[in-house]
Tab-separated table of C-alpha atoms and ligand atoms in Angstrom:
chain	number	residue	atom	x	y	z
C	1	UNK	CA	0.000	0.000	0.000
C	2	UNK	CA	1.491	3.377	-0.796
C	3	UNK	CA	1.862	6.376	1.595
C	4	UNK	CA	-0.948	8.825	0.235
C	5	UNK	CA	-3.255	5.502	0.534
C	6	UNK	CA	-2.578	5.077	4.008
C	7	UNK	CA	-2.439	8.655	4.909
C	8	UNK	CA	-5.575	9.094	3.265
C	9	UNK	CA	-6.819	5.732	5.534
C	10	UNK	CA	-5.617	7.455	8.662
C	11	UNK	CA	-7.465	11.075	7.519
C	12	UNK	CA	-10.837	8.955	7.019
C	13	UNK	CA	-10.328	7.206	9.989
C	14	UNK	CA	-9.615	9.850	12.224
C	15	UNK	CA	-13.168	11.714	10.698
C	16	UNK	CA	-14.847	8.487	11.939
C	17	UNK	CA	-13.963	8.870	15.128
C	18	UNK	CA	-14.472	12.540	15.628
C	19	UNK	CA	-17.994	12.284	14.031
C	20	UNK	CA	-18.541	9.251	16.664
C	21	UNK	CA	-17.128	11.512	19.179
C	22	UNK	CA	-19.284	14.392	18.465
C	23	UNK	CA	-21.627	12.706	20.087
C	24	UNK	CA	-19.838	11.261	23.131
C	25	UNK	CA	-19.427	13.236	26.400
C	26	UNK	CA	-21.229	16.100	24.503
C	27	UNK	CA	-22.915	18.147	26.585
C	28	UNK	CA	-25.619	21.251	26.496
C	29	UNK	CA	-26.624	22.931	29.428
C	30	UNK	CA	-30.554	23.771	30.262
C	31	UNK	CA	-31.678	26.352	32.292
C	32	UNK	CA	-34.676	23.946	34.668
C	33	UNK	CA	-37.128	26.135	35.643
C	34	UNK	CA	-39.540	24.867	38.136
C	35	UNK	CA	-42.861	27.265	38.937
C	36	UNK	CA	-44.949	25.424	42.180
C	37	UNK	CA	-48.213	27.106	41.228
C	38	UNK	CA	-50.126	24.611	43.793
C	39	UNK	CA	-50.664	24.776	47.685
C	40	UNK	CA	-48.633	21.737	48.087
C	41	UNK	CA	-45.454	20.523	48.350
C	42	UNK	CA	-44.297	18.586	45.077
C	43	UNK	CA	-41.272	16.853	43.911
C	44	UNK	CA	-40.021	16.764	40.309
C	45	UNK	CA	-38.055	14.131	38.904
C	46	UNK	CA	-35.781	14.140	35.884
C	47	UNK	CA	-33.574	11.574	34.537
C	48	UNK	CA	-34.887	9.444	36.677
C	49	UNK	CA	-32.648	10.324	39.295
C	50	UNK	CA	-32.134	14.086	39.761
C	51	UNK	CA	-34.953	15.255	41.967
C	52	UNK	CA	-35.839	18.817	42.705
C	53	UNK	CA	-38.544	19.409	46.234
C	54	UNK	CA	-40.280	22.438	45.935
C	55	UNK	CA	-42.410	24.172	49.078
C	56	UNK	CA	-46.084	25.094	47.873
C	57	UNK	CA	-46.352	28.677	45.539
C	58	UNK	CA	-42.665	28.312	44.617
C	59	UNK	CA	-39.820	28.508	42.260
C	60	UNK	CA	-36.448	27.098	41.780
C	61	UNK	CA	-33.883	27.318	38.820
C	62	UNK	CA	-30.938	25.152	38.623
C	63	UNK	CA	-28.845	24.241	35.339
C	64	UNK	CA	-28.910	20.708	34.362
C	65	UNK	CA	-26.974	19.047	31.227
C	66	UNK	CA	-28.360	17.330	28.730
C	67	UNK	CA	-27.741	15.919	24.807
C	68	UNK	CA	-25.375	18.604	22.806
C	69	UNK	CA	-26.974	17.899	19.558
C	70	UNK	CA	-30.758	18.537	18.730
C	71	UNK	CA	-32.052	15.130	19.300
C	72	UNK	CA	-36.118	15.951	18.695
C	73	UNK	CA	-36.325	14.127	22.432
C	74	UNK	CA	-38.582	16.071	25.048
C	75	UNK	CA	-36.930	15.950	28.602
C	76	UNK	CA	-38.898	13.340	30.545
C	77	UNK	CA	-40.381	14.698	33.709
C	78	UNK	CA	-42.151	13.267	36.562
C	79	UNK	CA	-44.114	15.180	39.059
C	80	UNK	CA	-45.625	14.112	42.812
C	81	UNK	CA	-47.078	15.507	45.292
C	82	UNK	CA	-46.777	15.691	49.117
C	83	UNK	CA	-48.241	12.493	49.241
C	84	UNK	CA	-46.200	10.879	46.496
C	85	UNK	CA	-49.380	10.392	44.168
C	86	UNK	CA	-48.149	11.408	40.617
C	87	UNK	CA	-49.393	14.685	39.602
C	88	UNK	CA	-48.231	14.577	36.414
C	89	UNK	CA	-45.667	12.920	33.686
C	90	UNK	CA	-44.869	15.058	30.519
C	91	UNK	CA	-41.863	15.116	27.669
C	92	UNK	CA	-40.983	18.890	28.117
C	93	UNK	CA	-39.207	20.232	24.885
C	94	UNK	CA	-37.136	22.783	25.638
C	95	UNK	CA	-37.555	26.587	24.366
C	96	UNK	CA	-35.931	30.035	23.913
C	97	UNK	CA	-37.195	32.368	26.357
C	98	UNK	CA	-36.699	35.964	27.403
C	99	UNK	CA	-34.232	36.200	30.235
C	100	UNK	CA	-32.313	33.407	29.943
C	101	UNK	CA	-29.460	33.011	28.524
C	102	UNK	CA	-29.403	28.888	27.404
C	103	UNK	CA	-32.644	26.735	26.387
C	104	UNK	CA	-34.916	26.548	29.027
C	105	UNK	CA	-36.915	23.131	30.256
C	106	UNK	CA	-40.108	24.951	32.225
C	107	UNK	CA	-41.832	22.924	33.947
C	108	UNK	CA	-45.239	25.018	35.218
C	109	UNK	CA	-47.251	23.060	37.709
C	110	UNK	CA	-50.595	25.229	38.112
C	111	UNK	CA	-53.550	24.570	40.575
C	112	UNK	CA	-56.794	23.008	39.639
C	113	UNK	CA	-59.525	25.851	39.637
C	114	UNK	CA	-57.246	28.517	39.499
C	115	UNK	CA	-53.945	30.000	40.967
C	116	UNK	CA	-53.271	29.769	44.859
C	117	UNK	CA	-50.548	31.542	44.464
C	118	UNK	CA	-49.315	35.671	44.409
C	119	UNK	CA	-48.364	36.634	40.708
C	120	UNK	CA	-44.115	36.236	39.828
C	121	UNK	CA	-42.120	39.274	40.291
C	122	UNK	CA	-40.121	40.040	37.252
C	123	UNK	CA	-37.157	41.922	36.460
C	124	UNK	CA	-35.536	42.571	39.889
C	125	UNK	CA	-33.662	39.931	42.000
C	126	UNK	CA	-31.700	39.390	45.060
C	127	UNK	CA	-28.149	38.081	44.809
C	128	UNK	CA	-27.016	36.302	47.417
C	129	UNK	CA	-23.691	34.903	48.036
C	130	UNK	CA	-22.191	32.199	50.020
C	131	UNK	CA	-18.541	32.384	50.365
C	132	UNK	CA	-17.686	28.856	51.793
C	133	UNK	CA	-13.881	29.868	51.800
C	134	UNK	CA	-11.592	31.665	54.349
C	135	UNK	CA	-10.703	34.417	52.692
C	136	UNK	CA	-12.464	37.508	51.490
C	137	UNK	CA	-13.542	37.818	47.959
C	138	UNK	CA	-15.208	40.335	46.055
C	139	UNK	CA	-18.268	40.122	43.683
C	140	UNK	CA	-18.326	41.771	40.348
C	141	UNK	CA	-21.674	42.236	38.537
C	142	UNK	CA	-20.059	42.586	35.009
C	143	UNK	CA	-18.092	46.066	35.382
C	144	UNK	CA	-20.240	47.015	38.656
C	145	UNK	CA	-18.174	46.325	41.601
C	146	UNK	CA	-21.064	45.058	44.258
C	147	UNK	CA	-19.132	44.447	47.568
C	148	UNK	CA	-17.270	42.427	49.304
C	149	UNK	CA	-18.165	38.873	51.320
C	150	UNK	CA	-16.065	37.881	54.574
C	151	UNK	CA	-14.848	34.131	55.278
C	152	UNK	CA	-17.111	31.893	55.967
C	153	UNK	CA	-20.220	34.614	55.520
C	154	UNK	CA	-23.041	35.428	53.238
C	155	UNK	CA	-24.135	38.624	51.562
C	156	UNK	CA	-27.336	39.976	49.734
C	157	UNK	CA	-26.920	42.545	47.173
C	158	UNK	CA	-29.382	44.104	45.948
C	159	UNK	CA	-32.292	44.075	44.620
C	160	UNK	CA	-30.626	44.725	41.153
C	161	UNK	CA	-32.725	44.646	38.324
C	162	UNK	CA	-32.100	41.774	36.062
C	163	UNK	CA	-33.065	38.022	35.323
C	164	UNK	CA	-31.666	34.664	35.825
C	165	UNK	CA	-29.459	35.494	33.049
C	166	UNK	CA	-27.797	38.069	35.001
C	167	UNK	CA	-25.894	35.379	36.745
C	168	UNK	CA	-23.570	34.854	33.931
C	169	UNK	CA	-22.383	37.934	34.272
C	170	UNK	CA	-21.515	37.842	38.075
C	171	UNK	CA	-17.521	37.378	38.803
C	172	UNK	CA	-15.943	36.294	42.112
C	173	UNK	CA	-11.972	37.489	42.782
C	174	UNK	CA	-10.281	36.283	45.331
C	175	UNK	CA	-7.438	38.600	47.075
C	176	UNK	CA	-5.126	38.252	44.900
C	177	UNK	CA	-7.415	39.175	42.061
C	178	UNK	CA	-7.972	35.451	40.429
C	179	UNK	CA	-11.009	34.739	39.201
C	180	UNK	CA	-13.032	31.761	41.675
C	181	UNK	CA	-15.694	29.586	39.528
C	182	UNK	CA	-18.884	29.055	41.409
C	183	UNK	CA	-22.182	27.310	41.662
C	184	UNK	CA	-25.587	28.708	41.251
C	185	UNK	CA	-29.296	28.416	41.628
C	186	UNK	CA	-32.317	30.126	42.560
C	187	UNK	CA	-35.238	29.136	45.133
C	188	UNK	CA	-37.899	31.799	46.269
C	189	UNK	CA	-41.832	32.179	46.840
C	190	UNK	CA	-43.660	33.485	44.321
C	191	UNK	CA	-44.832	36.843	45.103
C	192	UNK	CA	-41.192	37.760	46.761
C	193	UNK	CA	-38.063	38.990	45.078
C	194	UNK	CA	-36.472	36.118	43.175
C	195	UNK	CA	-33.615	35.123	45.009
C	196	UNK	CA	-30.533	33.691	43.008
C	197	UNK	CA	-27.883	31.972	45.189
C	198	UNK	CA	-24.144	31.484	44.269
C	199	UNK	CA	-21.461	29.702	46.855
C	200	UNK	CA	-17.814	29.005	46.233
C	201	UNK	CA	-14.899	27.273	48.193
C	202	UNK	CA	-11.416	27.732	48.386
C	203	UNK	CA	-8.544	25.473	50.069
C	204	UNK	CA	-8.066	27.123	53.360
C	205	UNK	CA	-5.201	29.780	53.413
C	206	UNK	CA	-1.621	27.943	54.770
C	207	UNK	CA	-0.816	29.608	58.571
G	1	UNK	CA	-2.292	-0.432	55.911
G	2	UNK	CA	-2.227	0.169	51.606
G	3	UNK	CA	0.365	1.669	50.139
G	4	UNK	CA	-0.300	5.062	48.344
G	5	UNK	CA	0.926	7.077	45.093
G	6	UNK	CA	2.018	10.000	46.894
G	7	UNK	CA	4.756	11.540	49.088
G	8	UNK	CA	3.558	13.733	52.421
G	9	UNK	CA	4.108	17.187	52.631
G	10	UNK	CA	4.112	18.312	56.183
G	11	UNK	CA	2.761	22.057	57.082
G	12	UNK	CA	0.858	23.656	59.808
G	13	UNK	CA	-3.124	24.194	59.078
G	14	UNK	CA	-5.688	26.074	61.370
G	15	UNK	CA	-6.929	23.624	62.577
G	16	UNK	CA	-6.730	22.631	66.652
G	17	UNK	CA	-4.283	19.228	65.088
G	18	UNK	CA	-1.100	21.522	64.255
G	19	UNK	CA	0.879	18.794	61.720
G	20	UNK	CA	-1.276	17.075	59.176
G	21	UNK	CA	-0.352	15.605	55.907
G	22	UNK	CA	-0.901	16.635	52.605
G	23	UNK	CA	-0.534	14.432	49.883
G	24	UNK	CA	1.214	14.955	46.334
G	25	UNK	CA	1.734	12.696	43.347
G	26	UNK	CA	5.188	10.931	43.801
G	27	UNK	CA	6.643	8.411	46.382
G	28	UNK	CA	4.762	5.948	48.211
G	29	UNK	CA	5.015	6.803	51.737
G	30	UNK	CA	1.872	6.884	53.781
G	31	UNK	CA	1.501	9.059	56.865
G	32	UNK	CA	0.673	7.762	60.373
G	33	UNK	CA	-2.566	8.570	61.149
G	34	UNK	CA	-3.381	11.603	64.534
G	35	UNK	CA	-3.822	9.521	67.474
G	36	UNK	CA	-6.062	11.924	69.092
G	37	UNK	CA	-8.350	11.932	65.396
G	38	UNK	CA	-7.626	8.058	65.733
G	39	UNK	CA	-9.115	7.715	69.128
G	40	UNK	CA	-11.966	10.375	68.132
G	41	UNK	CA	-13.051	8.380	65.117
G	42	UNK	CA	-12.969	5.193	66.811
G	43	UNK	CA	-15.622	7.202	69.885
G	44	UNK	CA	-17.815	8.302	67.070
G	45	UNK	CA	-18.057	4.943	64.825
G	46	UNK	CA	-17.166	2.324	66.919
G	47	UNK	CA	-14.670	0.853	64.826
G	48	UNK	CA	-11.117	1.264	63.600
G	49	UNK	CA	-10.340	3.981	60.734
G	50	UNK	CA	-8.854	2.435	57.741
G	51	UNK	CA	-6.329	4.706	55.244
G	52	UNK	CA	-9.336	6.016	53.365
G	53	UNK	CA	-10.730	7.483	56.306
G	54	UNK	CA	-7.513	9.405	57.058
G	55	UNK	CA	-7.835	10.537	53.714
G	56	UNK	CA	-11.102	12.074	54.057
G	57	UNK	CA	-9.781	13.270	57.248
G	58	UNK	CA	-7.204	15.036	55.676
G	59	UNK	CA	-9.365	16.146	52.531
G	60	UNK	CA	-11.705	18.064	55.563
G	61	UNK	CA	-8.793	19.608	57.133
G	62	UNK	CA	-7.928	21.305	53.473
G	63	UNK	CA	-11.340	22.761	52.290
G	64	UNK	CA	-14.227	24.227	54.844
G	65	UNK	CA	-17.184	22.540	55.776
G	66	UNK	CA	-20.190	24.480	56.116
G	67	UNK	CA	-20.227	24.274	60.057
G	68	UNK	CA	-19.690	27.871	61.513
G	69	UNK	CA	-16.251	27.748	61.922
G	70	UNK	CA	-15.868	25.473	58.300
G	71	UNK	CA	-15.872	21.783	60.141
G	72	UNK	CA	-17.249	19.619	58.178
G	73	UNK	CA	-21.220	19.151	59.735
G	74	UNK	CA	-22.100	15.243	59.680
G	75	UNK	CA	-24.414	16.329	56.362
G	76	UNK	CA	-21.235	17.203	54.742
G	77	UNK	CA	-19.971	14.261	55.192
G	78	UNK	CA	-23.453	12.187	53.777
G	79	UNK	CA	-22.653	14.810	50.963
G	80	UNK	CA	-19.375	14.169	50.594
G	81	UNK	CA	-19.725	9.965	50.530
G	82	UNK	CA	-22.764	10.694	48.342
G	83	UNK	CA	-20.368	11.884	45.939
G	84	UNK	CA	-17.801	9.024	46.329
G	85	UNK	CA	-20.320	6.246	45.778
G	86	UNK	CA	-21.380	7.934	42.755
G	87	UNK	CA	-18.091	7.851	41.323
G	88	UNK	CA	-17.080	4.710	42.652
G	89	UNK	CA	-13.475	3.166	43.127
G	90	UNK	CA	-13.119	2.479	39.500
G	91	UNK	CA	-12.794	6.278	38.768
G	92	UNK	CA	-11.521	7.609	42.059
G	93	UNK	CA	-8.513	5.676	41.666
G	94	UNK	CA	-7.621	7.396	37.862
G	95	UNK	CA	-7.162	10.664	39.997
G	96	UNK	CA	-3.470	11.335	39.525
G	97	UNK	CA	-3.021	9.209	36.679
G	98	UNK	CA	-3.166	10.389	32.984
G	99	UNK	CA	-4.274	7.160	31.716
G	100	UNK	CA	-3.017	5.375	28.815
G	101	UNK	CA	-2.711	5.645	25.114
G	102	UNK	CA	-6.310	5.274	24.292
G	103	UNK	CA	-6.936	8.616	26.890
G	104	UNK	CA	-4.231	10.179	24.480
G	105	UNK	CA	-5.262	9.671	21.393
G	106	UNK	CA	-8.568	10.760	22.741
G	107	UNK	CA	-6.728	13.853	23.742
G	108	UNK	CA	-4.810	14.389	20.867
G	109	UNK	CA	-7.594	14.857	19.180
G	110	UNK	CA	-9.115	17.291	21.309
G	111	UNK	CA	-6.213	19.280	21.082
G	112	UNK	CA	-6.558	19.582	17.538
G	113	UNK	CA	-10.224	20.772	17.822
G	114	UNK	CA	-9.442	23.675	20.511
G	115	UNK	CA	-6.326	24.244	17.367
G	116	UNK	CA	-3.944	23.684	20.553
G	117	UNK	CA	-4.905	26.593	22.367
G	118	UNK	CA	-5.409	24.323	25.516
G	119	UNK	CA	-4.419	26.011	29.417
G	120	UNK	CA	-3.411	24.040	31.958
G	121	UNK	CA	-6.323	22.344	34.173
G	122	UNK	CA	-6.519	20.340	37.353
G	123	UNK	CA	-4.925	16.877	37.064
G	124	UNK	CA	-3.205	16.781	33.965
G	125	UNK	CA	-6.212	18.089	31.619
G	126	UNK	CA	-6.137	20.385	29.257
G	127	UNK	CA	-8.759	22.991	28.754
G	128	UNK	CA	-9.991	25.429	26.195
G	129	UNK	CA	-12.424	27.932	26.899
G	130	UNK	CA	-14.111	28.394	23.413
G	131	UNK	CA	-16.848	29.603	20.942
G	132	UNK	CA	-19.441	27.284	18.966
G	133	UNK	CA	-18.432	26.082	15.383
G	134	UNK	CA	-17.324	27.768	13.000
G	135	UNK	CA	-15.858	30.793	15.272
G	136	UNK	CA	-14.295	27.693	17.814
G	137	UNK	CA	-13.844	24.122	18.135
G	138	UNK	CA	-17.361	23.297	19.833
G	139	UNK	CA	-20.306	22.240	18.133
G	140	UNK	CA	-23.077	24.496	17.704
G	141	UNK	CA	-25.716	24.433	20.687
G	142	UNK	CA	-23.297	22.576	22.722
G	143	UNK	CA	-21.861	23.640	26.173
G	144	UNK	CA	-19.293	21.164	27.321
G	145	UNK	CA	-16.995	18.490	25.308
G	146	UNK	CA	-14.258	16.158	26.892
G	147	UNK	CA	-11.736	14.062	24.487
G	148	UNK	CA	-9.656	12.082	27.359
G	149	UNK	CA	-7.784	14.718	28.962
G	150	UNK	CA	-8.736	18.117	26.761
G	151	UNK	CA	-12.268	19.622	28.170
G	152	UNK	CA	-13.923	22.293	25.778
G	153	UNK	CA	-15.882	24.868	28.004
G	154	UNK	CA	-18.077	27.591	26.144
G	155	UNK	CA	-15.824	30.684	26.747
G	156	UNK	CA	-19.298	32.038	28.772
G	157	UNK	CA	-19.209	29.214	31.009
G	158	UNK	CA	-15.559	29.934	32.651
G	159	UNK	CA	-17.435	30.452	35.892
G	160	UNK	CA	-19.469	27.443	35.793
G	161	UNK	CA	-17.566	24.839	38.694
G	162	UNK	CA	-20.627	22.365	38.525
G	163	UNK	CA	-20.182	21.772	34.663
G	164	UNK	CA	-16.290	21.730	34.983
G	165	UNK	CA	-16.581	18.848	37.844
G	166	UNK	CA	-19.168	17.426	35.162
G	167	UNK	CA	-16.409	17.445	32.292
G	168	UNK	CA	-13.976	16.029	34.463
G	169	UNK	CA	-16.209	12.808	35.539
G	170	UNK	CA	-15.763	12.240	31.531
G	171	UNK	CA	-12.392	13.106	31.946
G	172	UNK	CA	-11.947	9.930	34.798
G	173	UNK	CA	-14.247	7.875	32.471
G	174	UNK	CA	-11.876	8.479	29.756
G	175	UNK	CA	-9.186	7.009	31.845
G	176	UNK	CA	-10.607	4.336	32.880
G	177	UNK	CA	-12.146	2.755	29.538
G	178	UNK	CA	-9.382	3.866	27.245
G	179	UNK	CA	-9.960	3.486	23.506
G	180	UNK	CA	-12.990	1.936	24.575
G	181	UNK	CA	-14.949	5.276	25.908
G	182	UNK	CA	-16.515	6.220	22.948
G	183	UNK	CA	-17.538	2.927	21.399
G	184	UNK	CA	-19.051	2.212	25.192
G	185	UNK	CA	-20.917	6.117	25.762
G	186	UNK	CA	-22.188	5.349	22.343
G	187	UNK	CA	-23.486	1.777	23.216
G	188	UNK	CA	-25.448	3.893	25.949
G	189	UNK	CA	-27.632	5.987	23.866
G	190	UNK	CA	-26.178	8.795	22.543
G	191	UNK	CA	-30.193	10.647	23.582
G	192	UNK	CA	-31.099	8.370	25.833
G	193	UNK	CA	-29.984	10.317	29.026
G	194	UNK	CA	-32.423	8.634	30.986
G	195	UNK	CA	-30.083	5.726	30.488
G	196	UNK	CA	-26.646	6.544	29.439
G	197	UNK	CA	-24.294	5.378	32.595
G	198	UNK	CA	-21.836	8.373	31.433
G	199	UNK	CA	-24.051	10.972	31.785
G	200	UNK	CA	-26.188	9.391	34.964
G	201	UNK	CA	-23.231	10.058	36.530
G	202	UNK	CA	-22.037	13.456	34.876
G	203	UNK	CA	-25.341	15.137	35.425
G	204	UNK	CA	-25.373	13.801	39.204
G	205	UNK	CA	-21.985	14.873	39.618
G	206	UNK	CA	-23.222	18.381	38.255
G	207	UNK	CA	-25.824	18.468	40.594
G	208	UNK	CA	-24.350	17.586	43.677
G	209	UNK	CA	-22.130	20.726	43.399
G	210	UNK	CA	-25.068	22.915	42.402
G	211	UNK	CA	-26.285	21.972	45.241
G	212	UNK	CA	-23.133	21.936	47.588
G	213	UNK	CA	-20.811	24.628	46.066
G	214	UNK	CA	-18.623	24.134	49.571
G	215	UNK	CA	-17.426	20.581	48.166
G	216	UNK	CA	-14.136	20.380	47.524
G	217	UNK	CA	-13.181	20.094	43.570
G	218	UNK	CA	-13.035	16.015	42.993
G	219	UNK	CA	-9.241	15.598	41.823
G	220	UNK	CA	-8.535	16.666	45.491
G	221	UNK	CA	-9.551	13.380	46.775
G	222	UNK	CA	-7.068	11.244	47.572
G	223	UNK	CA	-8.143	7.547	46.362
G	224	UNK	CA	-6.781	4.293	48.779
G	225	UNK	CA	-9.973	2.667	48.222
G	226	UNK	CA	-11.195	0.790	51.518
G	227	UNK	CA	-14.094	3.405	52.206
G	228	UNK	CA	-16.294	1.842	54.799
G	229	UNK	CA	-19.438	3.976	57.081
K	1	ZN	ZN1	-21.737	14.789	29.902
């Protein structure tokens, strides 16, 4: 076999396994959005595995991974109830919406004969960080410089006006100015200001 | 007791135990456990600590806990062995090791999709922080990619620890199947989420530290193996 043969052999073959690979450990992230329009308590369920427990007239966001590549599939979601009857099952297809930044699976569970619950508030939220570290940091909101949070403490700033896509645009410096990655999520009552939470660690300083 | 991967580095912590351990990747040299932690631990569980336990020990004395003073709460630790089980001994024990030529050639050719512009990450990976096709190496409407060692993070995402810890389960998956990840994650159901043992685990993973942003970062842990409640 000549050279350009096998070089061509090893160009084809390395196009097979970067289109298999395309679609290994591929990943998209959701925005989960999770509106308790009912008087109880429910629990949703997705993947089977990753449950979310949600107190009556109340919302939570968290960001949850899913296929990379437009597979048609609905998310599969499970819903119960305080008393672990199943309220509902549904294949949620996620969908662009205002205020958030990635797709968004929104899962709405509303009361029979009409809402129990005070109407969202929009466009204003609380930010409220958890600094799980021993050193101070400070929290940038893009180029507005919010505040600082001690060791060990948590701060609310705000309310700013803004949505969940806001978060994106928070960053946390340490001391020496290096940027610390974080976690977020959201949990509030409807009717109140949304509440977004982020918390980060650190290795504790050397003495 | 099992011998370990790393040599000790001895320093002072602020903690009320003035010399601990702390481990690094090189000569096998375990340290003797704190008799005083050694005859707390044996108060509180009625049994003898085994390495793994002094590793966990150790692990708490390097990152807070969320008690007041950052002890690590008995929650933290249900958290913290939460996480473990997920992951299992079969990937806990690929912390600290690059894997084989399967990982690399997986990682090769992640290099060549971030075009080499790769900065150093935790445990040997590689990382680019890039754009969606055609501006960078990620595919459109995608978020996070890991070829054996190399992770691609959306440039927007830098911030994002629970989808880095996410990545980096694939990265320990990479390392332990080899040249056999992809054919395997593909056996799985490449949509089928629901069912795919990769991402069970990556999207628990991800989870975990939405939920529990005081964890520390996963390569920390130092695998003996032995864990036992
Ligand atoms: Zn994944």
């Amino acid at each position: 076999m000549g050279a350009g043969k096998i070089a061509r052999g090893l160009v084809v073959a390395a196009f097979l396994v970067i289109a298999a690979g395309i679609l290994a450990a591929c990943d998209t992230n959701y925005d989960l959005v999770i509106e308790n329009h009912t008087d109880q308590r429910i629990a949703v369920t997705l993947y089977d595995r990753l449950v979310y427990e949600l107190q009556p007239c109340s919302v939570q966001i968290a960001s949850i991974a899913g296929p990379g590549t437009p597979s048609g599939k609905g998310f599969r979601v499970s819903v119960r109830g305080g008393d672990g009857a199943t309220l509902a099952q549904a294949e949620v297809q996620p969908q662009r919406l205002e205020g958030y930044t990635q797709p968004v699976i929104l899962v709405r569970i509303p009361q029979e004969g009409g809402d129990a619950c005070p109407a969202p508030v929009e466009g204003v939220f609380l930010l409220v960080v958890r600094n799980y570290s021993q050193t101070e940091a400070t929290i940038w909101l893009g180029d507005a410089r919010l505040g600082t949070v001690a060791p060990l403490d948590q701060t609310a700033f705000g309310p700013l006006p803004g949505t969940w896509a806001d978060v994106k645009r928070v960053a946390i410096r340490d001391a020496s100015n290096t940027l610390i990655s974080y976690s977020a999520r959201a949990e509030y009552s409807l009717g109140d200001i949304p509440r977004f939470f982020i918390g980060f660690t650190a290795p504790r300083a050397r003495q | 007791m099992i011998a370990t991967r790393n040599r000790v580095i001895f320093r002072a912590l602020p903690t009320s135990k003035p010399l601990v351990a702390r481990h690094d990747v090189g000569v096998s040299q375990p340290p003797t456990p704190d008799p005083d932690w050694v005859a707390d631990f044996r108060a509180t569980h009625g049994r003898d600590p085994n390495e793994q336990d002094w590793q966990d020990y150790l692990l708490s004395l390097r990152y807070p806990g969320t008690g007041p003073n950052g002890e690590w709460l008995e929650r933290d630790w249900q958290v913290y062995y939460r996480l473990v089980d997920l992951l299992g001994g079969d990937l806990l024990s690929r912390i600290g090791k690059p894997g084989g030529h399967g990982t690399g050639f997986y990682s090769g050719i992640g290099a060549f999709l971030a075009l080499w512009k790769l900065e150093p990450g935790p445990d040997g990976t590689r990382i680019a922080y890039a754009r969606n096709f055609p501006a960078g190496g990620i595919p459109p409407n995608t978020t996070g990619w890991t070829w054996g060692n190399t992770i691609l993070i959306l440039e927007s995402e830098r911030n994002n620890r629970p989808l880095l810890m996410h990545e980096y389960t694939h990265v320990l998956q990479y390392r332990y199947k080899g040249i056999g990840y992809v054919p395997n994650y593909l056996k799985g159901g490449v949509y089928n989420w629901d069912n795919n043992p990769y991402e069970m685990q990556g999207v628990e993973v991800q989870q975990i530290y939405e939920w529990n942003p005081w964890l520390p970062p996963i390569w920390e842990i130092v695998w003996v193996g032995g864990r036992s409640q």
